[in-house]
Tab-separated table of C-alpha atoms and ligand atoms in Angstrom:
chain	number	residue	atom	x	y	z
L	1406	MET	CA	0.000	0.000	0.000
L	1407	SER	CA	1.343	3.445	-0.804
L	1408	GLN	CA	1.371	6.077	1.915
L	1409	PRO	CA	-1.618	8.403	1.981
L	1410	ASN	CA	-0.784	12.087	1.640
L	1411	ALA	CA	0.680	13.411	4.840
L	1412	LEU	CA	-1.255	16.666	4.714
L	1413	LEU	CA	-3.057	16.476	8.014
L	1414	ASP	CA	-4.624	19.578	9.444
L	1415	LEU	CA	-4.526	21.726	6.393
L	1416	GLY	CA	-6.352	24.976	7.052
L	1417	PHE	CA	-9.388	24.041	4.982
L	1418	VAL	CA	-9.649	20.643	6.661
L	1419	GLN	CA	-9.429	22.151	10.127
L	1420	ASN	CA	-11.979	24.840	9.223
L	1421	ALA	CA	-14.416	22.214	7.912
L	1422	ARG	CA	-13.968	20.052	10.999
L	1423	GLU	CA	-14.527	22.908	13.454
L	1424	SER	CA	-17.374	24.461	11.476
L	1425	TYR	CA	-19.329	21.235	11.003
L	1426	ASP	CA	-18.712	20.271	14.629
L	1427	ALA	CA	-20.324	23.585	15.589
L	1428	ILE	CA	-23.408	23.149	13.377
L	1429	ALA	CA	-23.774	19.353	13.401
L	1430	GLU	CA	-26.911	19.209	15.590
L	1431	GLU	CA	-28.710	21.982	13.739
L	1432	TYR	CA	-27.665	20.678	10.303
L	1433	THR	CA	-28.985	17.236	11.195
L	1434	ARG	CA	-32.235	18.725	12.517
L	1435	ARG	CA	-32.788	20.849	9.391
L	1436	PHE	CA	-31.862	18.161	6.863
L	1437	PRO	CA	-33.338	15.082	8.511
L	1438	ASP	CA	-34.239	13.237	5.371
L	1439	GLY	CA	-31.143	12.952	3.172
L	1440	LEU	CA	-32.419	12.935	-0.390
L	1441	GLY	CA	-35.961	12.204	0.702
L	1442	HIS	CA	-37.603	15.190	-0.991
L	1443	ARG	CA	-35.612	14.927	-4.235
L	1444	PRO	CA	-36.798	12.147	-6.565
L	1445	LEU	CA	-34.187	12.856	-9.268
L	1446	ASP	CA	-31.316	12.760	-6.775
L	1447	ARG	CA	-32.671	9.471	-5.451
L	1448	ALA	CA	-32.797	8.099	-8.998
L	1449	LEU	CA	-29.143	9.036	-9.546
L	1450	LEU	CA	-28.193	7.357	-6.282
L	1451	ARG	CA	-30.091	4.228	-7.332
L	1452	GLY	CA	-28.239	4.223	-10.662
L	1453	PHE	CA	-24.923	4.509	-8.831
L	1454	ALA	CA	-25.925	1.602	-6.550
L	1455	GLU	CA	-26.781	-0.578	-9.539
L	1456	LEU	CA	-23.517	0.202	-11.318
L	1457	VAL	CA	-21.438	-0.524	-8.219
L	1458	LYS	CA	-23.262	-3.775	-7.438
L	1459	GLY	CA	-23.072	-4.850	-11.068
L	1460	ARG	CA	-19.290	-4.416	-11.082
L	1461	GLY	CA	-18.362	-6.380	-7.951
L	1462	SER	CA	-18.780	-6.790	-4.215
L	1463	GLU	CA	-16.187	-4.329	-2.881
L	1464	PRO	CA	-17.383	-1.759	-0.323
L	1465	VAL	CA	-18.338	1.846	-1.010
L	1466	ALA	CA	-17.255	4.861	1.059
L	1467	ASP	CA	-19.578	7.828	1.561
L	1468	VAL	CA	-16.986	10.589	2.019
L	1469	GLY	CA	-18.350	13.600	3.871
L	1470	SER	CA	-21.235	11.459	5.081
L	1471	GLY	CA	-22.599	14.110	7.475
L	1472	PRO	CA	-25.708	12.850	9.302
L	1473	GLY	CA	-25.416	9.506	7.474
L	1474	ASP	CA	-28.878	9.488	5.904
L	1475	VAL	CA	-27.579	9.032	2.374
L	1476	THR	CA	-25.189	6.331	3.619
L	1477	ALA	CA	-28.220	4.550	5.067
L	1478	ARG	CA	-30.145	4.973	1.828
L	1479	LEU	CA	-27.316	3.332	-0.109
L	1480	HIS	CA	-27.194	0.531	2.451
L	1481	ASP	CA	-30.940	-0.013	1.959
L	1482	LEU	CA	-30.226	-0.368	-1.771
L	1483	GLY	CA	-28.044	-3.377	-0.968
L	1484	VAL	CA	-24.646	-1.657	-1.167
L	1485	PRO	CA	-21.990	-2.504	1.469
L	1486	VAL	CA	-21.268	1.080	2.508
L	1487	PHE	CA	-19.579	2.957	5.334
L	1488	GLY	CA	-19.271	6.670	6.091
L	1489	VAL	CA	-16.232	8.906	6.559
L	1490	ASP	CA	-16.462	12.481	7.798
L	1491	VAL	CA	-13.983	15.059	9.027
L	1492	SER	CA	-16.307	16.209	11.827
L	1493	PRO	CA	-16.256	13.986	14.930
L	1494	ARG	CA	-19.607	15.455	15.990
L	1495	MET	CA	-21.211	14.550	12.645
L	1496	VAL	CA	-19.775	11.030	12.961
L	1497	ALA	CA	-21.224	10.703	16.481
L	1498	LEU	CA	-24.682	11.802	15.273
L	1499	ALA	CA	-24.531	9.471	12.255
L	1500	ARG	CA	-23.599	6.531	14.501
L	1501	ARG	CA	-26.461	7.358	16.847
L	1502	ALA	CA	-29.015	7.604	14.012
L	1503	HIS	CA	-27.725	4.545	12.131
L	1504	PRO	CA	-26.178	2.164	14.674
L	1505	GLN	CA	-26.152	-0.684	12.132
L	1506	LEU	CA	-23.639	1.182	9.930
L	1507	ARG	CA	-19.941	2.048	10.314
L	1508	PHE	CA	-18.809	5.668	10.341
L	1509	HIS	CA	-15.325	6.928	11.065
L	1510	VAL	CA	-13.548	10.259	11.320
L	1511	GLY	CA	-11.240	11.001	8.404
L	1512	SER	CA	-10.429	13.565	5.765
L	1513	MET	CA	-10.674	13.173	2.024
L	1514	ASP	CA	-7.187	14.563	1.427
L	1515	SER	CA	-5.678	11.597	3.278
L	1516	LEU	CA	-8.056	8.647	3.411
L	1517	ASP	CA	-7.167	5.973	5.916
L	1518	LEU	CA	-7.855	3.207	3.385
L	1519	PRO	CA	-5.591	0.867	1.414
L	1520	ASP	CA	-5.079	1.228	-2.341
L	1521	ARG	CA	-7.643	-0.317	-4.701
L	1522	THR	CA	-10.194	-1.440	-2.125
L	1523	LEU	CA	-13.422	0.402	-2.943
L	1524	GLY	CA	-15.929	-0.496	-5.630
L	1525	GLY	CA	-17.377	2.982	-5.347
L	1526	LEU	CA	-16.945	6.321	-3.654
L	1527	LEU	CA	-19.737	8.793	-3.022
L	1528	ALA	CA	-19.015	12.430	-2.135
L	1529	LEU	CA	-22.175	14.526	-1.955
L	1530	TYR	CA	-21.689	18.237	-1.251
L	1531	SER	CA	-18.364	17.652	0.524
L	1532	VAL	CA	-15.757	18.568	-2.140
L	1533	ILE	CA	-17.304	22.073	-2.102
L	1534	HIS	CA	-15.002	22.801	0.852
L	1535	VAL	CA	-11.784	21.876	-0.978
L	1536	PRO	CA	-9.788	24.744	-2.542
L	1537	ASP	CA	-8.834	24.346	-6.209
L	1538	GLU	CA	-5.167	23.736	-5.456
L	1539	TYR	CA	-6.058	20.665	-3.352
L	1540	LEU	CA	-8.502	19.083	-5.803
L	1541	PRO	CA	-5.629	17.101	-7.421
L	1542	VAL	CA	-4.728	15.707	-3.982
L	1543	VAL	CA	-8.320	14.791	-3.159
L	1544	PHE	CA	-9.161	13.292	-6.558
L	1545	GLY	CA	-5.797	11.471	-6.471
L	1546	GLU	CA	-6.884	9.939	-3.153
L	1547	PHE	CA	-10.267	8.959	-4.618
L	1548	ARG	CA	-8.516	7.262	-7.521
L	1549	ARG	CA	-5.996	5.537	-5.240
L	1550	VAL	CA	-8.640	3.843	-3.083
L	1551	LEU	CA	-10.918	2.792	-5.967
L	1552	VAL	CA	-10.400	-0.534	-7.690
L	1553	PRO	CA	-9.809	-0.227	-11.452
L	1554	GLY	CA	-13.268	0.239	-12.943
L	1555	GLY	CA	-14.633	1.503	-9.605
L	1556	TYR	CA	-17.175	4.346	-9.663
L	1557	LEU	CA	-17.120	7.846	-8.201
L	1558	LEU	CA	-20.308	9.880	-7.769
L	1559	LEU	CA	-19.892	13.548	-6.856
L	1560	ALA	CA	-22.547	16.174	-6.190
L	1561	PHE	CA	-21.899	19.874	-5.711
L	1562	GLN	CA	-23.665	23.211	-5.960
L	1563	THR	CA	-22.455	24.934	-9.106
L	1564	GLY	CA	-21.329	28.457	-9.985
L	1565	GLU	CA	-18.901	30.243	-12.217
L	1566	ASP	CA	-15.894	29.114	-10.186
L	1567	GLU	CA	-16.786	31.375	-7.272
L	1568	GLU	CA	-15.605	31.263	-3.688
L	1569	GLN	CA	-17.478	32.268	-0.529
L	1570	ARG	CA	-16.379	32.390	3.114
L	1571	LEU	CA	-19.256	31.610	5.484
L	1572	THR	CA	-18.776	33.155	8.904
L	1573	GLU	CA	-22.214	32.315	10.287
L	1574	ARG	CA	-24.494	29.331	9.788
L	1575	PHE	CA	-27.671	28.508	11.732
L	1576	GLY	CA	-26.726	31.174	14.293
L	1577	CYS	CA	-23.293	29.602	14.943
L	1578	GLU	CA	-19.928	31.180	14.225
L	1579	VAL	CA	-18.109	29.263	11.480
L	1580	ALA	CA	-15.140	29.749	9.130
L	1581	LEU	CA	-16.177	27.690	6.158
L	1582	ASP	CA	-14.910	28.227	2.637
L	1583	CYS	CA	-17.268	27.112	-0.129
L	1584	PHE	CA	-16.252	26.759	-3.768
L	1585	TRP	CA	-19.064	26.930	-6.343
L	1586	ARG	CA	-17.606	25.396	-9.487
L	1587	ASP	CA	-18.531	25.058	-13.092
L	1588	PRO	CA	-19.019	21.303	-13.724
L	1589	GLU	CA	-16.432	21.546	-16.543
L	1590	THR	CA	-13.792	22.637	-14.019
L	1591	VAL	CA	-14.485	19.558	-11.930
L	1592	VAL	CA	-14.560	17.272	-14.971
L	1593	ALA	CA	-11.142	18.608	-16.070
L	1594	HIS	CA	-9.661	17.926	-12.625
L	1595	LEU	CA	-11.110	14.411	-12.636
L	1596	ALA	CA	-9.581	13.662	-16.045
L	1597	LYS	CA	-6.162	14.823	-14.831
L	1598	ALA	CA	-6.484	12.487	-11.837
L	1599	GLY	CA	-7.227	9.476	-14.067
L	1600	LEU	CA	-10.970	9.395	-13.416
L	1601	GLU	CA	-12.923	8.994	-16.639
L	1602	LEU	CA	-16.165	10.892	-17.056
L	1603	GLN	CA	-19.253	8.695	-17.405
L	1604	ALA	CA	-22.050	11.228	-16.951
L	1605	ARG	CA	-22.784	14.769	-15.831
L	1606	VAL	CA	-26.208	16.074	-14.883
L	1607	VAL	CA	-27.162	19.593	-13.815
L	1608	LEU	CA	-30.336	19.992	-11.778
L	1609	GLU	CA	-31.992	23.389	-11.779
L	1610	PRO	CA	-32.532	25.130	-8.404
L	1611	ASP	CA	-35.352	24.017	-6.134
L	1612	GLU	CA	-38.186	26.431	-5.415
L	1613	ASP	CA	-36.214	27.572	-2.374
L	1614	GLY	CA	-33.846	29.359	-4.740
L	1615	THR	CA	-30.687	27.424	-3.982
L	1616	ARG	CA	-27.961	27.088	-6.622
L	1617	PRO	CA	-28.107	24.590	-9.480
L	1618	ARG	CA	-26.541	21.289	-8.447
L	1619	ALA	CA	-24.363	19.005	-10.520
L	1620	PHE	CA	-23.928	15.263	-10.261
L	1621	VAL	CA	-20.829	13.870	-11.947
L	1622	LEU	CA	-20.198	10.170	-12.381
L	1623	ALA	CA	-16.649	9.027	-13.158
L	1624	ARG	CA	-14.758	5.770	-13.208
L	1625	ARG	CA	-11.204	4.761	-12.374
L	1626	SER	CA	-9.589	3.769	-15.623
L	1627	GLY	CA	-7.452	0.694	-16.081
O	1363	SAM	C1	-22.915	19.800	3.204
O	1363	SAM	S1	-22.513	18.410	4.223
O	1363	SAM	C2	-23.113	17.044	3.225
O	1363	SAM	C3	-23.431	15.812	4.029
O	1363	SAM	C4	-23.929	14.609	3.213
O	1363	SAM	N1	-22.963	14.201	2.204
O	1363	SAM	C5	-25.261	14.906	2.562
O	1363	SAM	O1	-25.290	15.122	1.341
O	1363	SAM	O2	-26.279	14.926	3.280
O	1363	SAM	C6	-20.744	18.287	3.979
O	1363	SAM	C7	-20.094	17.237	4.866
O	1363	SAM	O3	-18.737	17.057	4.413
O	1363	SAM	C8	-17.890	16.957	5.537
O	1363	SAM	N2	-16.534	17.354	5.120
O	1363	SAM	C9	-16.083	18.606	4.816
O	1363	SAM	N3	-14.783	18.569	4.509
O	1363	SAM	C10	-14.391	17.264	4.607
O	1363	SAM	C11	-13.145	16.584	4.421
O	1363	SAM	N4	-12.027	17.252	4.117
O	1363	SAM	N5	-13.110	15.232	4.564
O	1363	SAM	C12	-14.244	14.551	4.926
O	1363	SAM	N6	-15.430	15.149	5.161
O	1363	SAM	C13	-15.511	16.485	4.987
O	1363	SAM	C14	-18.509	17.875	6.567
O	1363	SAM	O4	-18.105	17.598	7.879
O	1363	SAM	C15	-20.006	17.627	6.333
O	1363	SAM	O5	-20.488	16.589	7.149
């Protein structure tokens, strides 16, 4: 096994950990249902589950699993899945809500997983906190832990490659950088990391006026 990147406690990782620790309870209370109110998102998750199961029996990691509801949804679709999240508080809440599943604390820039072990990797709305200069590190990690032919499903709010620093969320003080990317920017980074594009879908904003959201499906080549 090659050594994971020794980049622990990068500023953006530490900011994400502290910010999500601060808002974990409120985030979980406000978003109790994972993808429950979004039929198209659920359909994309089901497609991902079918592809992963059709390829083999290796496990799937939900990276940035948050409250764990999507992890549980994937488990209910028959996928052997576990969650990884940088926020210990989020991990504690996910374990409490889904005691039948495994969740551990870890960061996507340095995954505590051997090479070529995952049949799939899911990262929904978690790479939005990674600055551009670290996307090669993160996508390199995703590629490293996937088996050849393994699938990656990403979701992120889109924008014209904009950046925003959140200092307050749900009444809590945070220091959370968010990167709203054009899907093409993400696709280009994936290609450089050796992750081949399979599909990209952009969903228009909900009635609540949030940003458009992209789902990108890629596959480890080789
Ligand atoms: C917006 S929430 C999304 C949660 C979940 N994926 C969902 O869609 O319901 C982002 C999650 O990513 C986690 N996260 C942020 N940066 C991370 C990192 N470097 N490594 C792992 N998890 C991270 C946060 O702690 C948070 O739980």
